[in-house]
Amino acid sequence: MRAEQIAEEFPVVSIDANALDAARMLAEHRLPGLLVTDAGGNPCAVLPASQVVRFILPRYVQDDPSLAGVLNESVADRCAEKLSGKKVRDVLPDHLVDIPPAKADDTIIEVAALMARLRSPLIAVVKEGRLIGVVTASRLLGAALEH
């Protein structure tokens, strides 16, 4: 099975898009992440939902999770404020910037290897330099388990 056979349409966001809008898209559609494109519309990064959660969580709670239980809801309400005025590029994890897309004729094992190496919930698929879709980890697992 090849990447183009399991690639599906998927929401895409520009690297210069509003980070709060991207977070809302992740939440509303319950996505594992978003494919990020550069100014030319080429896939260039992946923004995992988990990275956005990490970005909005205060650093001191990340360092000491026991503090999460003693914080009140007003702190949670301010989490979205951390995204205000930020662009998608500001919240991208370093390891998921400048990621190579899979080629349409790559096998699902090649896509899985790329996904695992990058620790990415999704991989862009291109054919003749044009984005044809995305393979998500759950879609890849489903295809692998069919056989």
Short mmCIF file of N, CA, C and O in Angstrom, two decimals:
data_model
loop_
_atom_site.label_atom_id
_atom_site.label_comp_id
_atom_site.label_asym_id
_atom_site.label_seq_id
_atom_site.Cartn_x
_atom_site.Cartn_y
_atom_site.Cartn_z
N MET A 1 0.84 -1.17 0.00
CA MET A 1 0.00 0.00 0.00
C MET A 1 0.90 1.24 0.00
O MET A 1 1.91 1.29 0.69
N ARG A 2 0.48 2.24 -0.75
CA ARG A 2 1.27 3.47 -0.91
C ARG A 2 0.63 4.65 -0.17
O ARG A 2 -0.57 4.66 0.11
N ALA A 3 1.43 5.66 0.11
CA ALA A 3 0.98 6.83 0.86
C ALA A 3 -0.22 7.49 0.21
O ALA A 3 -1.16 7.88 0.91
N GLU A 4 -0.23 7.62 -1.10
CA GLU A 4 -1.35 8.30 -1.76
C GLU A 4 -2.67 7.55 -1.59
O GLU A 4 -3.73 8.14 -1.67
N GLN A 5 -2.59 6.24 -1.32
CA GLN A 5 -3.81 5.45 -1.14
C GLN A 5 -4.47 5.68 0.21
O GLN A 5 -5.67 5.43 0.36
N ILE A 6 -3.70 6.13 1.19
CA ILE A 6 -4.28 6.37 2.51
C ILE A 6 -4.27 7.86 2.90
O ILE A 6 -4.76 8.22 3.96
N ALA A 7 -3.73 8.70 2.02
CA ALA A 7 -3.74 10.15 2.29
C ALA A 7 -5.17 10.65 2.23
O ALA A 7 -5.98 10.19 1.44
N GLU A 8 -5.48 11.58 3.12
CA GLU A 8 -6.82 12.15 3.15
C GLU A 8 -6.73 13.67 3.25
O GLU A 8 -5.71 14.23 3.62
N GLU A 9 -7.84 14.33 2.87
CA GLU A 9 -7.89 15.77 3.02
C GLU A 9 -7.81 16.09 4.50
O GLU A 9 -8.32 15.34 5.34
N PHE A 10 -7.16 17.21 4.80
CA PHE A 10 -6.93 17.54 6.20
C PHE A 10 -6.78 19.04 6.33
O PHE A 10 -6.24 19.69 5.41
N PRO A 11 -7.22 19.64 7.43
CA PRO A 11 -7.06 21.08 7.61
C PRO A 11 -5.59 21.51 7.55
O PRO A 11 -4.72 20.83 8.07
N VAL A 12 -5.38 22.61 6.90
CA VAL A 12 -4.04 23.17 6.73
C VAL A 12 -4.08 24.61 7.23
O VAL A 12 -5.07 25.31 7.06
N VAL A 13 -2.99 25.04 7.85
CA VAL A 13 -2.90 26.40 8.36
C VAL A 13 -1.56 26.99 7.94
O VAL A 13 -0.56 26.28 7.86
N SER A 14 -1.55 28.27 7.66
CA SER A 14 -0.31 28.97 7.29
C SER A 14 0.56 29.18 8.52
O SER A 14 0.06 29.39 9.63
N ILE A 15 1.85 29.19 8.32
CA ILE A 15 2.80 29.42 9.40
C ILE A 15 2.62 30.81 10.02
O ILE A 15 2.95 31.04 11.17
N ASP A 16 2.03 31.73 9.25
CA ASP A 16 1.80 33.08 9.76
C ASP A 16 0.37 33.30 10.24
O ASP A 16 -0.02 34.43 10.56
N ALA A 17 -0.42 32.23 10.33
CA ALA A 17 -1.80 32.34 10.82
C ALA A 17 -1.81 32.63 12.31
O ALA A 17 -0.83 32.40 13.03
N ASN A 18 -2.93 33.11 12.78
CA ASN A 18 -3.13 33.41 14.20
C ASN A 18 -3.13 32.11 15.00
O ASN A 18 -3.88 31.18 14.70
N ALA A 19 -2.29 32.02 16.02
CA ALA A 19 -2.15 30.79 16.82
C ALA A 19 -3.43 30.47 17.58
O ALA A 19 -3.77 29.29 17.74
N LEU A 20 -4.16 31.47 18.03
CA LEU A 20 -5.40 31.23 18.75
C LEU A 20 -6.45 30.62 17.82
O LEU A 20 -7.17 29.70 18.20
N ASP A 21 -6.50 31.10 16.58
CA ASP A 21 -7.42 30.52 15.59
C ASP A 21 -7.05 29.06 15.30
O ASP A 21 -7.93 28.21 15.16
N ALA A 22 -5.76 28.78 15.22
CA ALA A 22 -5.30 27.40 14.99
C ALA A 22 -5.69 26.52 16.16
O ALA A 22 -6.16 25.38 15.96
N ALA A 23 -5.56 27.02 17.38
CA ALA A 23 -5.93 26.26 18.57
C ALA A 23 -7.43 25.97 18.57
O ALA A 23 -7.87 24.86 18.90
N ARG A 24 -8.22 26.95 18.17
CA ARG A 24 -9.67 26.75 18.08
C ARG A 24 -10.01 25.67 17.05
O ARG A 24 -10.90 24.85 17.26
N MET A 25 -9.30 25.69 15.91
CA MET A 25 -9.53 24.68 14.88
C MET A 25 -9.21 23.29 15.41
O MET A 25 -9.95 22.34 15.19
N LEU A 26 -8.10 23.18 16.12
CA LEU A 26 -7.73 21.89 16.73
C LEU A 26 -8.82 21.40 17.67
O LEU A 26 -9.20 20.23 17.64
N ALA A 27 -9.32 22.31 18.50
CA ALA A 27 -10.32 21.94 19.50
C ALA A 27 -11.67 21.61 18.86
O ALA A 27 -12.27 20.58 19.18
N GLU A 28 -12.13 22.46 17.96
CA GLU A 28 -13.45 22.28 17.35
C GLU A 28 -13.55 20.99 16.54
O GLU A 28 -14.58 20.34 16.54
N HIS A 29 -12.47 20.64 15.86
CA HIS A 29 -12.50 19.46 14.99
C HIS A 29 -11.84 18.24 15.64
O HIS A 29 -11.71 17.20 15.01
N ARG A 30 -11.38 18.42 16.89
CA ARG A 30 -10.73 17.34 17.64
C ARG A 30 -9.62 16.68 16.83
O ARG A 30 -9.57 15.45 16.67
N LEU A 31 -8.72 17.51 16.35
CA LEU A 31 -7.63 17.05 15.51
C LEU A 31 -6.39 16.71 16.33
O LEU A 31 -6.12 17.35 17.35
N PRO A 32 -5.58 15.76 15.87
CA PRO A 32 -4.34 15.44 16.56
C PRO A 32 -3.26 16.50 16.30
O PRO A 32 -2.28 16.58 17.02
N GLY A 33 -3.46 17.29 15.27
CA GLY A 33 -2.50 18.32 14.90
C GLY A 33 -2.95 18.98 13.62
O GLY A 33 -4.00 18.63 13.05
N LEU A 34 -2.17 19.95 13.17
CA LEU A 34 -2.45 20.65 11.92
C LEU A 34 -1.22 20.61 11.03
O LEU A 34 -0.09 20.73 11.53
N LEU A 35 -1.44 20.49 9.75
CA LEU A 35 -0.36 20.63 8.79
C LEU A 35 -0.14 22.12 8.59
O LEU A 35 -1.08 22.88 8.40
N VAL A 36 1.11 22.55 8.64
CA VAL A 36 1.45 23.95 8.51
C VAL A 36 2.16 24.15 7.17
O VAL A 36 3.04 23.38 6.81
N THR A 37 1.74 25.21 6.45
CA THR A 37 2.35 25.51 5.16
C THR A 37 3.11 26.83 5.23
O THR A 37 2.80 27.70 6.04
N ASP A 38 4.11 26.95 4.34
CA ASP A 38 4.86 28.21 4.26
C ASP A 38 4.09 29.20 3.40
O ASP A 38 2.97 28.91 2.95
N ALA A 39 4.69 30.36 3.14
CA ALA A 39 4.03 31.41 2.38
C ALA A 39 3.66 30.94 0.97
O ALA A 39 2.69 31.43 0.39
N GLY A 40 4.39 29.97 0.43
CA GLY A 40 4.12 29.45 -0.91
C GLY A 40 3.10 28.33 -0.93
O GLY A 40 2.80 27.77 -1.98
N GLY A 41 2.56 27.97 0.24
CA GLY A 41 1.58 26.90 0.31
C GLY A 41 2.18 25.51 0.38
O GLY A 41 1.47 24.51 0.27
N ASN A 42 3.49 25.42 0.58
CA ASN A 42 4.15 24.13 0.68
C ASN A 42 4.18 23.65 2.13
O ASN A 42 4.41 24.45 3.04
N PRO A 43 3.98 22.35 2.34
CA PRO A 43 4.03 21.84 3.71
C PRO A 43 5.41 22.07 4.31
O PRO A 43 6.42 21.81 3.65
N CYS A 44 5.45 22.59 5.54
CA CYS A 44 6.75 22.89 6.14
C CYS A 44 6.86 22.46 7.60
O CYS A 44 7.96 22.39 8.14
N ALA A 45 5.72 22.19 8.24
CA ALA A 45 5.77 21.87 9.67
C ALA A 45 4.48 21.16 10.08
O ALA A 45 3.52 21.11 9.32
N VAL A 46 4.51 20.66 11.31
CA VAL A 46 3.32 20.07 11.92
C VAL A 46 3.16 20.71 13.29
O VAL A 46 4.12 20.83 14.04
N LEU A 47 1.92 21.11 13.59
CA LEU A 47 1.60 21.66 14.90
C LEU A 47 0.71 20.65 15.64
O LEU A 47 -0.49 20.59 15.38
N PRO A 48 1.29 19.84 16.52
CA PRO A 48 0.48 18.88 17.29
C PRO A 48 -0.38 19.61 18.33
O PRO A 48 0.05 20.60 18.91
N ALA A 49 -1.57 19.10 18.57
CA ALA A 49 -2.44 19.67 19.59
C ALA A 49 -1.73 19.66 20.95
O ALA A 49 -1.86 20.61 21.73
N SER A 50 -0.96 18.62 21.20
CA SER A 50 -0.25 18.52 22.48
C SER A 50 0.74 19.67 22.66
O SER A 50 0.99 20.11 23.79
N GLN A 51 1.30 20.17 21.58
CA GLN A 51 2.24 21.28 21.67
C GLN A 51 1.52 22.57 22.06
O GLN A 51 2.05 23.37 22.82
N VAL A 52 0.31 22.75 21.56
CA VAL A 52 -0.46 23.94 21.92
C VAL A 52 -0.82 23.88 23.41
O VAL A 52 -0.72 24.87 24.12
N VAL A 53 -1.21 22.69 23.88
CA VAL A 53 -1.51 22.52 25.31
C VAL A 53 -0.27 22.87 26.13
O VAL A 53 -0.34 23.59 27.12
N ARG A 54 0.86 22.36 25.69
CA ARG A 54 2.11 22.64 26.41
C ARG A 54 2.44 24.13 26.42
O ARG A 54 2.91 24.67 27.41
N PHE A 55 2.17 24.81 25.30
CA PHE A 55 2.46 26.23 25.19
C PHE A 55 1.61 27.06 26.16
O PHE A 55 2.10 28.03 26.74
N ILE A 56 0.34 26.68 26.32
CA ILE A 56 -0.54 27.49 27.17
C ILE A 56 -0.41 27.17 28.66
O ILE A 56 -0.81 27.95 29.49
N LEU A 57 0.16 26.02 28.98
CA LEU A 57 0.32 25.63 30.37
C LEU A 57 1.48 26.40 31.00
O LEU A 57 2.59 26.43 30.45
N PRO A 58 1.26 27.02 32.15
CA PRO A 58 2.35 27.76 32.78
C PRO A 58 3.58 26.86 33.01
O PRO A 58 3.45 25.69 33.35
N ARG A 59 4.74 27.41 32.82
CA ARG A 59 5.99 26.66 32.94
C ARG A 59 6.14 26.00 34.32
O ARG A 59 6.60 24.88 34.42
N TYR A 60 5.74 26.72 35.35
CA TYR A 60 5.91 26.18 36.70
C TYR A 60 5.03 24.94 36.91
O TYR A 60 5.37 24.06 37.70
N VAL A 61 3.91 24.83 36.20
CA VAL A 61 3.07 23.63 36.30
C VAL A 61 3.71 22.49 35.51
O VAL A 61 3.65 21.34 35.94
N GLN A 62 4.34 22.82 34.39
CA GLN A 62 5.05 21.79 33.64
C GLN A 62 6.20 21.23 34.47
O GLN A 62 6.46 20.03 34.46
N ASP A 63 6.87 22.10 35.21
CA ASP A 63 8.00 21.67 36.04
C ASP A 63 7.55 20.90 37.28
O ASP A 63 8.26 20.02 37.74
N ASP A 64 6.37 21.26 37.82
CA ASP A 64 5.86 20.59 39.02
C ASP A 64 4.35 20.36 38.85
O ASP A 64 3.54 21.18 39.27
N PRO A 65 3.97 19.24 38.22
CA PRO A 65 2.55 18.95 37.94
C PRO A 65 1.67 18.93 39.18
O PRO A 65 0.46 19.10 39.08
N SER A 66 2.23 18.74 40.37
CA SER A 66 1.40 18.74 41.58
C SER A 66 0.75 20.10 41.81
O SER A 66 -0.27 20.19 42.50
N LEU A 67 1.29 21.14 41.22
CA LEU A 67 0.71 22.48 41.36
C LEU A 67 -0.61 22.61 40.60
O LEU A 67 -1.42 23.48 40.91
N ALA A 68 -0.83 21.77 39.60
CA ALA A 68 -2.04 21.87 38.79
C ALA A 68 -3.30 21.72 39.64
O ALA A 68 -4.32 22.36 39.37
N GLY A 69 -3.25 20.89 40.67
CA GLY A 69 -4.41 20.66 41.51
C GLY A 69 -4.79 21.81 42.41
O GLY A 69 -5.92 21.88 42.89
N VAL A 70 -3.88 22.74 42.64
CA VAL A 70 -4.17 23.84 43.55
C VAL A 70 -4.49 25.15 42.82
O VAL A 70 -4.83 26.14 43.46
N LEU A 71 -4.40 25.14 41.51
CA LEU A 71 -4.71 26.35 40.74
C LEU A 71 -6.21 26.46 40.54
O LEU A 71 -6.89 25.47 40.31
N ASN A 72 -6.72 27.69 40.57
CA ASN A 72 -8.15 27.86 40.35
C ASN A 72 -8.44 28.06 38.86
O ASN A 72 -7.53 28.17 38.05
N GLU A 73 -9.71 28.12 38.52
CA GLU A 73 -10.12 28.21 37.12
C GLU A 73 -9.71 29.52 36.46
O GLU A 73 -9.59 29.59 35.25
N SER A 74 -9.47 30.58 37.23
CA SER A 74 -9.06 31.84 36.62
C SER A 74 -7.73 31.69 35.91
O SER A 74 -7.46 32.34 34.91
N VAL A 75 -6.87 30.81 36.43
CA VAL A 75 -5.60 30.54 35.75
C VAL A 75 -5.88 29.84 34.43
O VAL A 75 -5.30 30.16 33.40
N ALA A 76 -6.82 28.89 34.44
CA ALA A 76 -7.18 28.18 33.21
C ALA A 76 -7.77 29.16 32.18
O ALA A 76 -7.50 29.05 30.99
N ASP A 77 -8.57 30.10 32.67
CA ASP A 77 -9.16 31.08 31.76
C ASP A 77 -8.10 31.94 31.08
O ASP A 77 -8.29 32.39 29.95
N ARG A 78 -6.98 32.16 31.75
CA ARG A 78 -5.92 32.99 31.18
C ARG A 78 -5.03 32.24 30.20
O ARG A 78 -4.21 32.85 29.53
N CYS A 79 -5.18 30.94 30.13
CA CYS A 79 -4.34 30.15 29.23
C CYS A 79 -4.45 30.62 27.78
O CYS A 79 -3.45 30.73 27.08
N ALA A 80 -5.67 30.90 27.35
CA ALA A 80 -5.88 31.34 25.96
C ALA A 80 -5.19 32.68 25.69
O ALA A 80 -4.77 32.94 24.57
N GLU A 81 -5.05 33.48 26.73
CA GLU A 81 -4.38 34.77 26.58
C GLU A 81 -2.94 34.59 26.11
O GLU A 81 -2.39 35.45 25.42
N LYS A 82 -2.31 33.46 26.48
CA LYS A 82 -0.93 33.21 26.06
C LYS A 82 -0.82 33.08 24.54
O LYS A 82 0.24 33.33 23.98
N LEU A 83 -1.90 32.68 23.88
CA LEU A 83 -1.89 32.53 22.43
C LEU A 83 -2.24 33.83 21.71
O LEU A 83 -1.95 33.98 20.53
N SER A 84 -2.85 34.75 22.42
CA SER A 84 -3.27 36.00 21.81
C SER A 84 -2.06 36.76 21.26
O SER A 84 -1.06 36.94 21.93
N GLY A 85 -2.18 37.18 20.01
CA GLY A 85 -1.11 37.93 19.37
C GLY A 85 0.03 37.08 18.84
O GLY A 85 0.97 37.59 18.24
N LYS A 86 -0.04 35.78 19.06
CA LYS A 86 1.01 34.87 18.57
C LYS A 86 0.63 34.31 17.20
O LYS A 86 -0.54 34.18 16.87
N LYS A 87 1.65 33.98 16.44
CA LYS A 87 1.45 33.31 15.15
C LYS A 87 1.76 31.83 15.34
O LYS A 87 2.42 31.44 16.29
N VAL A 88 1.31 31.02 14.40
CA VAL A 88 1.57 29.59 14.45
C VAL A 88 3.06 29.33 14.57
O VAL A 88 3.50 28.48 15.35
N ARG A 89 3.87 30.09 13.85
CA ARG A 89 5.33 29.89 13.90
C ARG A 89 5.89 30.02 15.32
O ARG A 89 6.88 29.41 15.66
N ASP A 90 5.21 30.81 16.18
CA ASP A 90 5.67 31.03 17.55
C ASP A 90 5.45 29.84 18.47
O ASP A 90 6.07 29.76 19.53
N VAL A 91 4.55 28.94 18.09
CA VAL A 91 4.22 27.80 18.97
C VAL A 91 4.66 26.45 18.40
O VAL A 91 4.43 25.43 19.03
N LEU A 92 5.31 26.45 17.25
CA LEU A 92 5.77 25.20 16.65
C LEU A 92 6.92 24.58 17.44
O LEU A 92 7.83 25.29 17.86
N PRO A 93 6.88 23.27 17.62
CA PRO A 93 8.02 22.60 18.26
C PRO A 93 9.18 22.52 17.28
O PRO A 93 8.98 22.28 16.09
N ASP A 94 10.39 22.74 17.75
CA ASP A 94 11.57 22.75 16.88
C ASP A 94 11.72 21.48 16.05
O ASP A 94 12.12 21.53 14.89
N HIS A 95 11.39 20.33 16.64
CA HIS A 95 11.61 19.07 15.93
C HIS A 95 10.60 18.82 14.81
O HIS A 95 10.75 17.89 14.04
N LEU A 96 9.56 19.67 14.70
CA LEU A 96 8.57 19.47 13.64
C LEU A 96 8.53 20.64 12.65
O LEU A 96 7.51 20.88 12.00
N VAL A 97 9.64 21.34 12.54
CA VAL A 97 9.79 22.41 11.55
C VAL A 97 10.72 21.90 10.47
O VAL A 97 11.68 21.18 10.74
N ASP A 98 10.44 22.26 9.24
CA ASP A 98 11.22 21.81 8.08
C ASP A 98 11.20 20.29 7.95
O ASP A 98 12.22 19.66 7.68
N ILE A 99 10.02 19.72 8.16
CA ILE A 99 9.90 18.26 8.03
C ILE A 99 9.66 17.89 6.57
O ILE A 99 8.93 18.57 5.86
N PRO A 100 10.27 16.83 6.13
CA PRO A 100 10.07 16.41 4.74
C PRO A 100 8.71 15.72 4.59
O PRO A 100 8.29 14.96 5.46
N PRO A 101 8.01 16.00 3.50
CA PRO A 101 6.76 15.28 3.26
C PRO A 101 7.07 13.89 2.70
O PRO A 101 8.16 13.63 2.20
N ALA A 102 6.10 13.00 2.81
CA ALA A 102 6.22 11.69 2.18
C ALA A 102 5.90 11.86 0.69
O ALA A 102 5.14 12.76 0.31
N LYS A 103 6.48 11.01 -0.11
CA LYS A 103 6.14 10.99 -1.54
C LYS A 103 4.94 10.08 -1.73
O LYS A 103 4.75 9.12 -0.98
N ALA A 104 4.13 10.38 -2.73
CA ALA A 104 2.90 9.63 -2.98
C ALA A 104 3.15 8.14 -3.13
O ALA A 104 2.32 7.33 -2.71
N ASP A 105 4.30 7.77 -3.67
CA ASP A 105 4.57 6.34 -3.90
C ASP A 105 5.34 5.68 -2.75
O ASP A 105 5.71 4.51 -2.85
N ASP A 106 5.56 6.40 -1.65
CA ASP A 106 6.19 5.78 -0.48
C ASP A 106 5.27 4.71 0.08
O ASP A 106 4.04 4.85 0.07
N THR A 107 5.86 3.65 0.60
CA THR A 107 5.06 2.60 1.24
C THR A 107 4.60 3.09 2.61
O THR A 107 5.16 4.05 3.17
N ILE A 108 3.61 2.40 3.19
CA ILE A 108 3.16 2.82 4.51
C ILE A 108 4.24 2.59 5.56
O ILE A 108 4.28 3.29 6.56
N ILE A 109 5.14 1.66 5.29
CA ILE A 109 6.26 1.44 6.22
C ILE A 109 7.21 2.64 6.17
O ILE A 109 7.71 3.09 7.22
N GLU A 110 7.44 3.19 4.99
CA GLU A 110 8.29 4.38 4.87
C GLU A 110 7.64 5.57 5.57
O GLU A 110 8.31 6.35 6.26
N VAL A 111 6.33 5.71 5.41
CA VAL A 111 5.61 6.79 6.08
C VAL A 111 5.67 6.59 7.59
O VAL A 111 5.91 7.53 8.34
N ALA A 112 5.46 5.36 8.05
CA ALA A 112 5.52 5.05 9.48
C ALA A 112 6.89 5.36 10.05
O ALA A 112 7.01 5.91 11.15
N ALA A 113 7.94 5.03 9.32
CA ALA A 113 9.30 5.29 9.78
C ALA A 113 9.54 6.80 9.93
O ALA A 113 10.14 7.25 10.91
N LEU A 114 9.06 7.58 8.97
CA LEU A 114 9.20 9.04 9.02
C LEU A 114 8.42 9.60 10.21
O LEU A 114 8.92 10.41 10.98
N MET A 115 7.19 9.13 10.37
CA MET A 115 6.33 9.57 11.46
C MET A 115 6.96 9.26 12.82
O MET A 115 6.98 10.10 13.72
N ALA A 116 7.48 8.05 12.95
CA ALA A 116 8.10 7.63 14.21
C ALA A 116 9.37 8.43 14.50
O ALA A 116 9.58 8.87 15.63
N ARG A 117 10.19 8.61 13.48
CA ARG A 117 11.45 9.34 13.68
C ARG A 117 11.20 10.78 14.10
O ARG A 117 11.88 11.33 14.96
N LEU A 118 10.16 11.40 13.51
CA LEU A 118 9.86 12.80 13.80
C LEU A 118 8.94 12.98 15.02
O LEU A 118 8.73 14.10 15.47
N ARG A 119 8.37 11.86 15.51
CA ARG A 119 7.39 11.94 16.60
C ARG A 119 6.26 12.89 16.21
O ARG A 119 5.87 13.78 16.96
N SER A 120 5.72 12.66 15.02
CA SER A 120 4.67 13.52 14.48
C SER A 120 3.35 12.76 14.35
O SER A 120 3.35 11.60 13.92
N PRO A 121 2.23 13.40 14.69
CA PRO A 121 0.93 12.72 14.57
C PRO A 121 0.41 12.66 13.14
O PRO A 121 -0.58 12.01 12.86
N LEU A 122 1.10 13.35 12.21
CA LEU A 122 0.69 13.33 10.82
C LEU A 122 1.86 13.68 9.91
O LEU A 122 2.84 14.29 10.33
N ILE A 123 1.72 13.24 8.65
CA ILE A 123 2.74 13.48 7.65
C ILE A 123 2.06 13.95 6.36
O ILE A 123 1.08 13.33 5.92
N ALA A 124 2.57 15.02 5.76
CA ALA A 124 2.05 15.49 4.47
C ALA A 124 2.48 14.52 3.37
O ALA A 124 3.54 13.90 3.46
N VAL A 125 1.64 14.42 2.34
CA VAL A 125 1.96 13.58 1.19
C VAL A 125 1.91 14.46 -0.06
O VAL A 125 0.93 15.17 -0.28
N VAL A 126 2.99 14.41 -0.84
CA VAL A 126 3.06 15.21 -2.06
C VAL A 126 3.26 14.32 -3.29
O VAL A 126 3.84 13.24 -3.19
N LYS A 127 2.75 14.82 -4.40
CA LYS A 127 2.92 14.15 -5.68
C LYS A 127 3.24 15.23 -6.70
O LYS A 127 2.47 16.19 -6.86
N GLU A 128 4.38 15.07 -7.36
CA GLU A 128 4.84 16.05 -8.35
C GLU A 128 4.86 17.47 -7.76
O GLU A 128 4.44 18.43 -8.38
N GLY A 129 5.34 17.55 -6.52
CA GLY A 129 5.49 18.85 -5.86
C GLY A 129 4.21 19.46 -5.33
O GLY A 129 4.21 20.57 -4.82
N ARG A 130 3.10 18.74 -5.43
CA ARG A 130 1.80 19.28 -5.00
C ARG A 130 1.26 18.46 -3.84
O ARG A 130 1.30 17.24 -3.85
N LEU A 131 0.75 19.15 -2.82
CA LEU A 131 0.17 18.50 -1.66
C LEU A 131 -1.09 17.75 -2.09
O LEU A 131 -2.00 18.34 -2.68
N ILE A 132 -1.14 16.44 -1.80
CA ILE A 132 -2.34 15.68 -2.15
C ILE A 132 -3.11 15.23 -0.91
O ILE A 132 -4.24 14.74 -1.03
N GLY A 133 -2.54 15.38 0.25
CA GLY A 133 -3.23 15.00 1.48
C GLY A 133 -2.29 14.77 2.62
O GLY A 133 -1.10 15.10 2.55
N VAL A 134 -2.83 14.17 3.66
CA VAL A 134 -2.10 13.93 4.89
C VAL A 134 -2.38 12.50 5.34
O VAL A 134 -3.48 11.99 5.16
N VAL A 135 -1.37 11.87 5.91
CA VAL A 135 -1.56 10.59 6.56
C VAL A 135 -1.44 10.84 8.06
O VAL A 135 -0.42 11.33 8.53
N THR A 136 -2.52 10.51 8.79
CA THR A 136 -2.48 10.64 10.25
C THR A 136 -2.02 9.32 10.83
O THR A 136 -2.10 8.27 10.19
N ALA A 137 -1.55 9.37 12.07
CA ALA A 137 -1.11 8.15 12.74
C ALA A 137 -2.25 7.14 12.84
O ALA A 137 -2.05 5.95 12.61
N SER A 138 -3.45 7.61 13.14
CA SER A 138 -4.58 6.69 13.26
C SER A 138 -4.96 6.08 11.92
O SER A 138 -5.28 4.89 11.85
N ARG A 139 -4.86 6.85 10.86
CA ARG A 139 -5.14 6.32 9.50
C ARG A 139 -4.08 5.27 9.13
O ARG A 139 -4.39 4.24 8.56
N LEU A 140 -2.83 5.56 9.43
CA LEU A 140 -1.75 4.63 9.14
C LEU A 140 -1.93 3.33 9.92
O LEU A 140 -1.78 2.24 9.36
N LEU A 141 -2.27 3.44 11.18
CA LEU A 141 -2.51 2.25 12.00
C LEU A 141 -3.66 1.42 11.44
O LEU A 141 -3.57 0.19 11.36
N GLY A 142 -4.72 2.10 11.04
CA GLY A 142 -5.87 1.40 10.46
C GLY A 142 -5.49 0.64 9.21
O GLY A 142 -5.87 -0.54 9.03
N ALA A 143 -4.69 1.26 8.34
CA ALA A 143 -4.25 0.60 7.11
C ALA A 143 -3.34 -0.57 7.42
O ALA A 143 -3.43 -1.64 6.79
N ALA A 144 -2.45 -0.41 8.37
CA ALA A 144 -1.51 -1.47 8.73
C ALA A 144 -2.23 -2.67 9.35
O ALA A 144 -1.85 -3.82 9.12
N LEU A 145 -3.28 -2.41 10.13
CA LEU A 145 -3.99 -3.48 10.81
C LEU A 145 -5.00 -4.21 9.91
O LEU A 145 -5.47 -5.27 10.28
N GLU A 146 -5.31 -3.60 8.75
CA GLU A 146 -6.22 -4.26 7.81
C GLU A 146 -5.62 -5.52 7.21
O GLU A 146 -6.32 -6.43 6.84
N HIS A 147 -4.31 -5.52 7.11
CA HIS A 147 -3.65 -6.63 6.40
C HIS A 147 -3.16 -7.69 7.33
O HIS A 147 -2.75 -7.58 8.37
#
